[in-house]
Short mmCIF file of N, CA, C and O in Angstrom, two decimals:
data_model
loop_
_atom_site.label_atom_id
_atom_site.label_comp_id
_atom_site.label_asym_id
_atom_site.label_seq_id
_atom_site.Cartn_x
_atom_site.Cartn_y
_atom_site.Cartn_z
N ALA A 1 123.57 165.27 -2.35
CA ALA A 1 122.99 166.45 -2.97
C ALA A 1 123.31 167.66 -2.11
O ALA A 1 123.35 167.56 -0.88
N PRO A 2 123.52 168.78 -2.70
CA PRO A 2 123.79 169.99 -1.91
C PRO A 2 122.54 170.41 -1.12
O PRO A 2 121.42 170.16 -1.53
N ALA A 3 122.76 171.05 0.01
CA ALA A 3 121.66 171.53 0.85
C ALA A 3 120.92 172.66 0.15
O ALA A 3 121.54 173.51 -0.49
N ILE A 4 119.61 172.63 0.27
CA ILE A 4 118.78 173.70 -0.29
C ILE A 4 118.09 174.37 0.89
O ILE A 4 117.30 173.74 1.59
N HIS A 5 118.41 175.60 1.12
CA HIS A 5 117.84 176.32 2.25
C HIS A 5 116.64 177.15 1.82
O HIS A 5 116.60 177.67 0.72
N GLY A 6 115.65 177.25 2.74
CA GLY A 6 114.52 178.12 2.51
C GLY A 6 113.34 177.48 1.79
O GLY A 6 112.30 178.12 1.66
N TRP A 7 113.46 176.23 1.35
CA TRP A 7 112.37 175.62 0.59
C TRP A 7 111.10 175.44 1.42
O TRP A 7 110.00 175.51 0.89
N VAL A 8 111.24 175.24 2.72
CA VAL A 8 110.07 174.98 3.55
C VAL A 8 109.16 176.19 3.61
O VAL A 8 107.94 176.06 3.56
N GLN A 9 109.73 177.39 3.68
CA GLN A 9 108.92 178.59 3.79
C GLN A 9 107.93 178.73 2.63
O GLN A 9 106.85 179.27 2.79
N GLU A 10 108.29 178.21 1.47
CA GLU A 10 107.39 178.29 0.32
C GLU A 10 106.12 177.48 0.54
O GLU A 10 105.09 177.74 -0.08
N HIS A 11 106.18 176.46 1.43
CA HIS A 11 105.05 175.56 1.64
C HIS A 11 104.31 175.83 2.96
O HIS A 11 103.36 175.12 3.28
N LEU A 12 104.74 176.82 3.71
CA LEU A 12 104.09 177.13 4.99
C LEU A 12 102.88 178.00 4.77
O LEU A 12 102.94 179.00 4.06
N PRO A 13 101.75 177.64 5.43
CA PRO A 13 100.61 178.56 5.36
C PRO A 13 101.00 179.89 6.01
O PRO A 13 101.65 179.89 7.05
N TRP A 14 100.65 180.96 5.46
CA TRP A 14 100.94 182.31 5.95
C TRP A 14 102.44 182.61 5.97
O TRP A 14 102.85 183.62 6.50
N GLY A 15 103.28 181.72 5.49
CA GLY A 15 104.71 181.96 5.41
C GLY A 15 105.45 181.95 6.73
O GLY A 15 106.60 182.36 6.79
N VAL A 16 104.82 181.49 7.81
CA VAL A 16 105.47 181.43 9.11
C VAL A 16 105.21 180.07 9.77
O VAL A 16 104.26 179.37 9.44
N TRP A 17 106.08 179.73 10.70
CA TRP A 17 105.89 178.50 11.47
C TRP A 17 104.81 178.74 12.52
O TRP A 17 104.81 179.77 13.20
N ARG A 18 103.91 177.81 12.67
CA ARG A 18 102.90 177.83 13.74
C ARG A 18 103.08 176.52 14.50
O ARG A 18 102.54 175.50 14.11
N LEU A 19 103.86 176.61 15.59
CA LEU A 19 104.26 175.40 16.30
C LEU A 19 103.28 174.99 17.39
O LEU A 19 103.37 173.88 17.90
N ALA A 20 102.39 175.85 17.78
CA ALA A 20 101.45 175.52 18.84
C ALA A 20 100.04 175.88 18.41
O ALA A 20 99.80 176.96 17.89
N PRO A 21 99.10 174.97 18.65
CA PRO A 21 97.71 175.32 18.38
C PRO A 21 97.29 176.50 19.27
O PRO A 21 97.84 176.71 20.35
N ALA A 22 96.31 177.24 18.83
CA ALA A 22 95.85 178.42 19.57
C ALA A 22 95.47 178.07 21.01
O ALA A 22 95.78 178.81 21.94
N GLN A 23 94.80 176.91 21.21
CA GLN A 23 94.39 176.53 22.56
C GLN A 23 95.60 176.34 23.48
O GLN A 23 95.57 176.71 24.65
N LEU A 24 96.68 175.77 22.96
CA LEU A 24 97.88 175.57 23.76
C LEU A 24 98.54 176.91 24.05
O LEU A 24 98.96 177.17 25.18
N ALA A 25 98.61 177.78 23.07
CA ALA A 25 99.20 179.10 23.28
C ALA A 25 98.41 179.88 24.34
O ALA A 25 99.00 180.54 25.19
N GLU A 26 97.08 179.77 24.31
CA GLU A 26 96.25 180.44 25.32
C GLU A 26 96.53 179.87 26.71
O GLU A 26 96.59 180.61 27.69
N GLN A 27 96.66 178.55 26.78
CA GLN A 27 96.94 177.90 28.07
C GLN A 27 98.30 178.37 28.60
O GLN A 27 98.43 178.66 29.79
N LEU A 28 99.29 178.47 27.76
CA LEU A 28 100.61 178.92 28.18
C LEU A 28 100.59 180.39 28.59
O LEU A 28 101.30 180.80 29.51
N ALA A 29 99.76 181.19 27.93
CA ALA A 29 99.67 182.61 28.26
C ALA A 29 99.06 182.82 29.65
O ALA A 29 99.31 183.83 30.30
N ALA A 30 98.29 181.85 30.12
CA ALA A 30 97.66 181.95 31.45
C ALA A 30 98.57 181.39 32.53
O ALA A 30 98.12 181.03 33.61
N PHE A 31 99.85 181.33 32.27
CA PHE A 31 100.84 180.79 33.21
C PHE A 31 100.71 181.44 34.58
O PHE A 31 100.53 182.63 34.70
N ARG A 32 100.80 180.61 35.60
CA ARG A 32 100.81 181.12 36.97
C ARG A 32 102.11 180.66 37.63
O ARG A 32 102.62 179.59 37.31
N PRO A 33 102.64 181.45 38.55
CA PRO A 33 103.91 181.08 39.20
C PRO A 33 103.79 179.73 39.89
O PRO A 33 102.73 179.39 40.42
N PRO A 34 104.86 178.96 39.90
CA PRO A 34 104.81 177.63 40.54
C PRO A 34 104.73 177.76 42.06
O PRO A 34 105.13 178.78 42.63
N PRO A 35 104.22 176.71 42.72
CA PRO A 35 104.21 176.73 44.19
C PRO A 35 105.64 176.64 44.71
O PRO A 35 106.57 176.34 43.97
N ASP A 36 105.82 176.90 46.00
CA ASP A 36 107.15 176.85 46.60
C ASP A 36 107.79 175.47 46.47
O ASP A 36 108.99 175.35 46.28
N LEU A 37 106.97 174.43 46.60
CA LEU A 37 107.45 173.06 46.48
C LEU A 37 106.45 172.31 45.62
O LEU A 37 105.26 172.27 45.93
N GLN A 38 106.92 171.73 44.52
CA GLN A 38 106.01 171.08 43.58
C GLN A 38 106.45 169.67 43.22
O GLN A 38 107.63 169.34 43.26
N LEU A 39 105.46 168.86 42.87
CA LEU A 39 105.67 167.47 42.50
C LEU A 39 106.18 167.37 41.07
O LEU A 39 105.71 168.07 40.18
N ALA A 40 107.14 166.48 40.87
CA ALA A 40 107.63 166.15 39.54
C ALA A 40 107.74 164.63 39.47
O ALA A 40 108.77 164.06 39.83
N PRO A 41 106.65 163.95 39.06
CA PRO A 41 106.72 162.49 38.95
C PRO A 41 107.81 162.09 37.95
O PRO A 41 108.12 162.85 37.03
N ARG A 42 108.40 160.91 38.17
CA ARG A 42 109.46 160.47 37.26
C ARG A 42 109.34 158.98 37.01
O ARG A 42 108.66 158.25 37.73
N ARG A 43 110.03 158.54 35.98
CA ARG A 43 110.16 157.11 35.66
C ARG A 43 111.53 156.66 36.14
O ARG A 43 112.48 157.43 36.15
N GLN A 44 111.62 155.40 36.51
CA GLN A 44 112.91 154.83 36.89
C GLN A 44 113.36 153.88 35.78
O GLN A 44 112.54 153.17 35.19
N THR A 45 114.66 153.89 35.52
CA THR A 45 115.18 152.98 34.51
C THR A 45 115.12 151.55 35.03
O THR A 45 115.15 151.30 36.23
N ARG A 46 115.00 150.63 34.15
CA ARG A 46 114.95 149.19 34.44
C ARG A 46 113.83 148.83 35.42
O ARG A 46 113.97 147.93 36.23
N ARG A 47 112.73 149.55 35.34
CA ARG A 47 111.58 149.24 36.19
C ARG A 47 110.31 149.44 35.36
O ARG A 47 110.11 150.47 34.74
N ILE A 48 109.46 148.43 35.40
CA ILE A 48 108.17 148.50 34.72
C ILE A 48 107.11 148.60 35.81
O ILE A 48 107.20 147.91 36.83
N ASN A 49 106.11 149.45 35.63
CA ASN A 49 105.10 149.69 36.66
C ASN A 49 104.67 148.40 37.34
O ASN A 49 104.22 147.46 36.69
N GLY A 50 104.82 148.36 38.65
CA GLY A 50 104.34 147.24 39.44
C GLY A 50 105.26 146.04 39.48
O GLY A 50 104.99 145.09 40.21
N LEU A 51 106.33 146.02 38.72
CA LEU A 51 107.23 144.87 38.70
C LEU A 51 108.54 145.20 39.38
O LEU A 51 109.15 146.22 39.09
N GLU A 52 108.97 144.33 40.28
CA GLU A 52 110.26 144.51 40.93
C GLU A 52 111.34 144.07 39.94
O GLU A 52 111.35 142.93 39.51
N CYS A 53 112.21 144.98 39.56
CA CYS A 53 113.22 144.66 38.55
C CYS A 53 114.62 144.54 39.13
O CYS A 53 115.44 143.86 38.56
N ARG A 54 114.89 145.21 40.24
CA ARG A 54 116.21 145.15 40.84
C ARG A 54 116.09 145.00 42.35
O ARG A 54 115.39 145.79 42.98
N PRO A 55 116.79 144.03 42.93
CA PRO A 55 116.78 143.94 44.39
C PRO A 55 117.33 145.23 44.99
O PRO A 55 118.27 145.82 44.47
N GLY A 56 116.73 145.69 46.08
CA GLY A 56 117.20 146.90 46.74
C GLY A 56 116.59 148.17 46.20
O GLY A 56 116.79 149.24 46.77
N ASP A 57 115.85 148.07 45.08
CA ASP A 57 115.17 149.25 44.56
C ASP A 57 114.10 149.67 45.54
O ASP A 57 113.45 148.83 46.16
N GLU A 58 113.93 150.95 45.70
CA GLU A 58 112.85 151.44 46.56
C GLU A 58 112.38 152.78 46.02
O GLU A 58 113.13 153.50 45.38
N PRO A 59 111.11 153.08 46.26
CA PRO A 59 110.65 154.41 45.86
C PRO A 59 111.25 155.43 46.82
O PRO A 59 111.39 155.18 48.01
N ALA A 60 111.65 156.56 46.30
CA ALA A 60 112.23 157.61 47.14
C ALA A 60 111.79 158.97 46.62
O ALA A 60 111.58 159.15 45.43
N ALA A 61 111.66 159.91 47.55
CA ALA A 61 111.36 161.29 47.21
C ALA A 61 112.69 162.02 47.08
O ALA A 61 113.43 162.12 48.06
N LEU A 62 113.02 162.47 45.88
CA LEU A 62 114.25 163.22 45.68
C LEU A 62 114.00 164.68 46.02
O LEU A 62 113.04 165.30 45.52
N LEU A 63 114.85 165.23 46.87
CA LEU A 63 114.73 166.62 47.32
C LEU A 63 116.06 167.34 47.13
O LEU A 63 117.11 166.76 47.39
N HIS A 64 116.01 168.58 46.72
CA HIS A 64 117.21 169.41 46.66
C HIS A 64 117.66 169.70 48.09
O HIS A 64 116.83 169.83 49.00
N PRO A 65 118.98 169.80 48.33
CA PRO A 65 119.46 170.08 49.70
C PRO A 65 118.82 171.30 50.36
O PRO A 65 118.53 171.27 51.56
N GLU A 66 118.55 172.37 49.61
CA GLU A 66 117.91 173.56 50.20
C GLU A 66 116.50 173.24 50.70
O GLU A 66 116.10 173.67 51.77
N ASP A 67 115.75 172.47 49.90
CA ASP A 67 114.39 172.12 50.31
C ASP A 67 114.41 171.17 51.50
O ASP A 67 113.58 171.28 52.40
N ALA A 68 115.35 170.25 51.50
CA ALA A 68 115.47 169.30 52.62
C ALA A 68 115.80 170.07 53.90
O ALA A 68 115.20 169.80 54.96
N ARG A 69 116.70 171.02 53.82
CA ARG A 69 117.06 171.81 54.99
C ARG A 69 115.85 172.57 55.52
O ARG A 69 115.56 172.57 56.71
N ARG A 70 115.10 173.22 54.60
CA ARG A 70 113.91 173.98 55.02
C ARG A 70 112.86 173.08 55.68
O ARG A 70 112.16 173.51 56.59
N ALA A 71 112.75 171.84 55.20
CA ALA A 71 111.75 170.91 55.74
C ALA A 71 112.27 170.17 56.97
O ALA A 71 111.51 169.44 57.61
N GLY A 72 113.56 170.32 57.29
CA GLY A 72 114.14 169.60 58.42
C GLY A 72 114.28 168.11 58.15
O GLY A 72 114.12 167.28 59.04
N VAL A 73 114.63 167.79 56.91
CA VAL A 73 114.71 166.40 56.45
C VAL A 73 116.16 166.03 56.14
O VAL A 73 116.89 166.83 55.55
N SER A 74 116.55 164.82 56.53
CA SER A 74 117.89 164.30 56.23
C SER A 74 117.81 163.19 55.19
O SER A 74 116.77 162.52 55.07
N ASP A 75 118.90 162.99 54.49
CA ASP A 75 118.98 161.91 53.50
C ASP A 75 118.71 160.57 54.17
O ASP A 75 119.26 160.28 55.24
N GLY A 76 117.85 159.76 53.57
CA GLY A 76 117.53 158.44 54.09
C GLY A 76 116.42 158.42 55.13
O GLY A 76 115.99 157.36 55.57
N GLU A 77 115.92 159.59 55.50
CA GLU A 77 114.87 159.70 56.51
C GLU A 77 113.49 159.43 55.89
O GLU A 77 113.23 159.78 54.74
N MET A 78 112.60 158.83 56.66
CA MET A 78 111.22 158.62 56.23
C MET A 78 110.49 159.95 56.31
O MET A 78 110.58 160.66 57.33
N VAL A 79 109.80 160.31 55.22
CA VAL A 79 109.08 161.58 55.16
C VAL A 79 107.64 161.35 54.72
O VAL A 79 107.31 160.32 54.14
N GLU A 80 106.83 162.34 55.01
CA GLU A 80 105.48 162.38 54.46
C GLU A 80 105.45 163.48 53.42
O GLU A 80 105.88 164.60 53.69
N VAL A 81 104.98 163.13 52.24
CA VAL A 81 104.77 164.11 51.17
C VAL A 81 103.26 164.24 51.05
O VAL A 81 102.56 163.25 50.86
N ALA A 82 102.76 165.46 51.21
CA ALA A 82 101.32 165.68 51.22
C ALA A 82 100.94 166.77 50.23
O ALA A 82 101.70 167.70 49.97
N SER A 83 99.75 166.63 49.67
CA SER A 83 99.15 167.64 48.79
C SER A 83 97.72 167.84 49.24
O SER A 83 97.27 167.20 50.21
N GLU A 84 96.97 168.66 48.55
CA GLU A 84 95.55 168.84 48.87
C GLU A 84 94.77 167.55 48.62
O GLU A 84 93.72 167.33 49.22
N ALA A 85 95.27 166.67 47.75
CA ALA A 85 94.57 165.44 47.39
C ALA A 85 94.86 164.27 48.31
O ALA A 85 94.04 163.37 48.45
N GLY A 86 96.04 164.24 48.93
CA GLY A 86 96.39 163.10 49.76
C GLY A 86 97.81 163.17 50.25
O GLY A 86 98.49 164.19 50.10
N ALA A 87 98.28 162.06 50.82
CA ALA A 87 99.64 162.01 51.37
C ALA A 87 100.19 160.61 51.22
O ALA A 87 99.44 159.63 51.13
N LEU A 88 101.51 160.52 51.19
CA LEU A 88 102.16 159.22 51.19
C LEU A 88 103.48 159.34 51.94
O LEU A 88 104.01 160.43 52.12
N ARG A 89 103.98 158.19 52.38
CA ARG A 89 105.23 158.16 53.13
C ARG A 89 106.25 157.35 52.34
O ARG A 89 105.93 156.28 51.82
N LEU A 90 107.45 157.89 52.30
CA LEU A 90 108.55 157.20 51.63
C LEU A 90 109.87 157.81 52.09
O LEU A 90 109.90 158.80 52.80
N VAL A 91 110.95 157.19 51.67
CA VAL A 91 112.29 157.63 52.05
C VAL A 91 112.68 158.87 51.26
O VAL A 91 112.38 158.97 50.06
N ALA A 92 113.35 159.80 51.92
CA ALA A 92 113.86 161.00 51.24
C ALA A 92 115.29 160.75 50.80
O ALA A 92 116.09 160.18 51.54
N ARG A 93 115.61 161.18 49.61
CA ARG A 93 116.98 161.17 49.10
C ARG A 93 117.31 162.61 48.76
O ARG A 93 116.65 163.23 47.93
N VAL A 94 118.34 163.15 49.42
CA VAL A 94 118.74 164.54 49.22
C VAL A 94 119.80 164.56 48.13
O VAL A 94 120.82 163.88 48.23
N THR A 95 119.54 165.34 47.08
CA THR A 95 120.43 165.38 45.93
C THR A 95 120.32 166.72 45.22
O THR A 95 119.24 167.31 45.19
N ASP A 96 121.42 167.17 44.65
CA ASP A 96 121.34 168.38 43.83
C ASP A 96 120.98 168.02 42.39
O ASP A 96 121.03 168.86 41.51
N GLY A 97 120.55 166.77 42.17
CA GLY A 97 120.11 166.32 40.84
C GLY A 97 118.69 166.74 40.51
O GLY A 97 118.20 166.45 39.42
N VAL A 98 118.01 167.40 41.45
CA VAL A 98 116.69 167.96 41.18
C VAL A 98 116.74 169.46 41.46
O VAL A 98 117.57 169.92 42.24
N ALA A 99 115.87 170.20 40.83
CA ALA A 99 115.85 171.65 40.99
C ALA A 99 115.29 172.04 42.35
O ALA A 99 114.47 171.31 42.93
N VAL A 100 115.72 173.18 42.85
CA VAL A 100 115.15 173.73 44.07
C VAL A 100 113.65 173.89 43.84
O VAL A 100 113.21 174.31 42.78
N GLY A 101 112.85 173.51 44.85
CA GLY A 101 111.40 173.64 44.74
C GLY A 101 110.73 172.42 44.15
O GLY A 101 109.53 172.44 43.89
N THR A 102 111.49 171.33 43.96
CA THR A 102 110.96 170.13 43.32
C THR A 102 111.08 168.92 44.24
O THR A 102 112.10 168.72 44.88
N VAL A 103 110.02 168.12 44.28
CA VAL A 103 110.04 166.81 44.93
C VAL A 103 109.74 165.81 43.82
O VAL A 103 108.66 165.84 43.23
N SER A 104 110.69 164.94 43.53
CA SER A 104 110.51 163.98 42.44
C SER A 104 110.26 162.60 43.02
O SER A 104 111.06 162.09 43.80
N ILE A 105 109.13 162.00 42.63
CA ILE A 105 108.71 160.70 43.14
C ILE A 105 108.43 159.80 41.93
O ILE A 105 107.75 160.22 41.00
N PRO A 106 108.92 158.54 41.95
CA PRO A 106 108.73 157.67 40.79
C PRO A 106 107.31 157.10 40.69
O PRO A 106 106.64 156.91 41.70
N HIS A 107 106.91 156.83 39.46
CA HIS A 107 105.66 156.12 39.17
C HIS A 107 105.84 154.63 39.43
O HIS A 107 106.96 154.13 39.45
N GLY A 108 104.74 153.93 39.56
CA GLY A 108 104.76 152.47 39.50
C GLY A 108 104.97 151.74 40.81
O GLY A 108 105.31 150.57 40.80
N TRP A 109 104.78 152.38 41.92
CA TRP A 109 104.93 151.72 43.21
C TRP A 109 103.58 151.68 43.91
O TRP A 109 102.95 152.71 44.10
N GLY A 110 103.17 150.51 44.33
CA GLY A 110 101.90 150.37 45.03
C GLY A 110 101.94 150.99 46.41
O GLY A 110 101.02 151.71 46.81
N GLN A 111 103.02 150.76 47.16
CA GLN A 111 103.10 151.26 48.53
C GLN A 111 103.42 152.74 48.60
O GLN A 111 103.28 153.35 49.65
N ALA A 112 103.87 153.34 47.53
CA ALA A 112 104.14 154.78 47.47
C ALA A 112 103.61 155.29 46.14
O ALA A 112 104.35 155.73 45.28
N ASN A 113 102.30 155.22 45.99
CA ASN A 113 101.65 155.57 44.72
C ASN A 113 101.58 157.08 44.57
O ASN A 113 100.81 157.76 45.25
N VAL A 114 102.39 157.61 43.67
CA VAL A 114 102.47 159.06 43.44
C VAL A 114 101.11 159.64 43.06
O VAL A 114 100.83 160.81 43.32
N ASN A 115 100.23 158.83 42.49
CA ASN A 115 98.90 159.32 42.10
C ASN A 115 98.06 159.73 43.31
O ASN A 115 97.09 160.47 43.16
N THR A 116 98.43 159.27 44.49
CA THR A 116 97.74 159.67 45.72
C THR A 116 97.80 161.18 45.90
O THR A 116 96.91 161.78 46.50
N LEU A 117 98.84 161.80 45.38
CA LEU A 117 99.04 163.24 45.55
C LEU A 117 98.35 164.07 44.48
O LEU A 117 98.30 165.30 44.58
N VAL A 118 97.81 163.42 43.47
CA VAL A 118 97.25 164.10 42.30
C VAL A 118 95.74 164.22 42.42
O VAL A 118 95.05 163.23 42.69
N SER A 119 95.22 165.40 42.19
CA SER A 119 93.78 165.65 42.26
C SER A 119 93.07 165.04 41.06
O SER A 119 93.56 165.14 39.92
N SER A 120 91.92 164.45 41.30
CA SER A 120 91.12 163.91 40.19
C SER A 120 90.25 164.99 39.56
O SER A 120 89.57 164.74 38.57
N THR A 121 90.28 166.20 40.12
CA THR A 121 89.46 167.29 39.57
C THR A 121 90.29 168.37 38.89
O THR A 121 89.73 169.20 38.17
N ASP A 122 91.61 168.38 39.11
CA ASP A 122 92.49 169.35 38.44
C ASP A 122 92.93 168.73 37.12
O ASP A 122 93.91 167.98 37.07
N LEU A 123 92.18 169.00 36.06
CA LEU A 123 92.40 168.35 34.77
C LEU A 123 92.95 169.33 33.74
O LEU A 123 92.57 170.50 33.71
N ASP A 124 93.84 168.82 32.90
CA ASP A 124 94.35 169.62 31.79
C ASP A 124 93.19 169.85 30.82
O ASP A 124 92.55 168.88 30.38
N PRO A 125 92.89 171.09 30.46
CA PRO A 125 91.72 171.35 29.61
C PRO A 125 91.85 170.80 28.19
O PRO A 125 90.84 170.55 27.54
N LEU A 126 93.06 170.60 27.71
CA LEU A 126 93.23 170.10 26.34
C LEU A 126 93.18 168.59 26.26
O LEU A 126 92.68 168.03 25.29
N THR A 127 93.74 167.90 27.26
CA THR A 127 93.82 166.44 27.19
C THR A 127 92.83 165.74 28.10
O THR A 127 92.55 164.56 27.89
N GLY A 128 92.33 166.43 29.12
CA GLY A 128 91.45 165.80 30.09
C GLY A 128 92.19 164.95 31.11
O GLY A 128 91.59 164.31 31.96
N MET A 129 93.52 164.96 31.04
CA MET A 129 94.34 164.17 31.98
C MET A 129 94.53 164.93 33.28
O MET A 129 94.65 166.16 33.26
N PRO A 130 94.59 164.20 34.42
CA PRO A 130 94.90 164.89 35.68
C PRO A 130 96.28 165.55 35.61
O PRO A 130 97.22 165.00 35.05
N VAL A 131 96.37 166.74 36.17
CA VAL A 131 97.63 167.47 36.21
C VAL A 131 98.45 166.91 37.36
O VAL A 131 98.00 166.90 38.50
N SER A 132 99.65 166.41 37.06
CA SER A 132 100.49 165.86 38.12
C SER A 132 101.74 166.70 38.32
O SER A 132 102.02 167.14 39.43
N SER A 133 102.47 166.97 37.28
CA SER A 133 103.65 167.82 37.42
C SER A 133 103.22 169.22 37.82
O SER A 133 102.32 169.79 37.22
N GLY A 134 103.86 169.75 38.85
CA GLY A 134 103.53 171.08 39.32
C GLY A 134 102.53 171.11 40.46
O GLY A 134 102.22 172.18 40.97
N THR A 135 102.03 169.95 40.88
CA THR A 135 101.13 169.89 42.03
C THR A 135 101.85 170.39 43.27
O THR A 135 102.97 169.96 43.55
N ALA A 136 101.23 171.29 44.01
CA ALA A 136 101.84 171.82 45.25
C ALA A 136 101.88 170.70 46.30
O ALA A 136 100.89 170.01 46.51
N VAL A 137 103.05 170.54 46.93
CA VAL A 137 103.22 169.53 47.97
C VAL A 137 103.93 170.12 49.18
O VAL A 137 104.55 171.19 49.09
N ARG A 138 103.82 169.42 50.30
CA ARG A 138 104.55 169.73 51.52
C ARG A 138 105.32 168.49 51.92
O ARG A 138 104.83 167.38 51.72
N VAL A 139 106.49 168.67 52.50
CA VAL A 139 107.30 167.54 52.95
C VAL A 139 107.63 167.75 54.42
O VAL A 139 108.01 168.85 54.82
N SER A 140 107.48 166.68 55.21
CA SER A 140 107.84 166.77 56.62
C SER A 140 108.36 165.41 57.08
O SER A 140 107.97 164.37 56.56
N PRO A 141 109.28 165.41 58.04
CA PRO A 141 109.77 164.15 58.59
C PRO A 141 108.60 163.41 59.24
O PRO A 141 107.71 164.03 59.82
N VAL A 142 108.57 162.09 59.12
CA VAL A 142 107.48 161.31 59.68
C VAL A 142 107.43 161.46 61.19
O VAL A 142 106.34 161.51 61.78
N ASN A 143 108.57 161.60 61.84
CA ASN A 143 108.56 161.73 63.29
C ASN A 143 108.20 163.12 63.77
O ASN A 143 108.11 163.36 64.97
N ALA A 144 107.97 164.06 62.85
CA ALA A 144 107.60 165.43 63.24
C ALA A 144 106.09 165.52 63.39
O ALA A 144 105.35 164.82 62.69
N PRO A 145 105.60 166.39 64.25
CA PRO A 145 104.14 166.57 64.37
C PRO A 145 103.58 167.17 63.09
O PRO A 145 104.23 167.99 62.44
N SER A 146 102.40 166.75 62.69
CA SER A 146 101.75 167.25 61.46
C SER A 146 101.33 168.70 61.66
O SER A 146 100.96 169.10 62.75
N ALA A 147 101.38 169.46 60.55
CA ALA A 147 100.98 170.88 60.62
C ALA A 147 99.50 171.02 60.43
O ALA A 147 98.84 170.26 59.83
#
């Protein structure tokens, strides 16, 4: 059948698209600048939370080379990633595969539980879920004195 353009507009309330509920739009309008270094939890392929799926797999904190340089961290070095809620230690992997200002840590590891860094009181007002992405963090080499 030939394409028919414009038919959707006839069925839209008020004749316009409303893609976000008012509460979400208000939340986005209250945007605040991100911290200098922020957490970005991630999933790993071929890994199910708590199950070892590949020999040699390990949790690692992915850091952009600029952030690693500022923190005095080298690829493969043990680091402490800390937030206001807690801290954990894991290996740093320096890569340009993450954005400047981002520390990416995988979910599903008992010995490097990313939830340790997440506050139980900083909750998303719409879902009630703890806010994890965007949590301010600090990274330092384990052999360095704590600040």
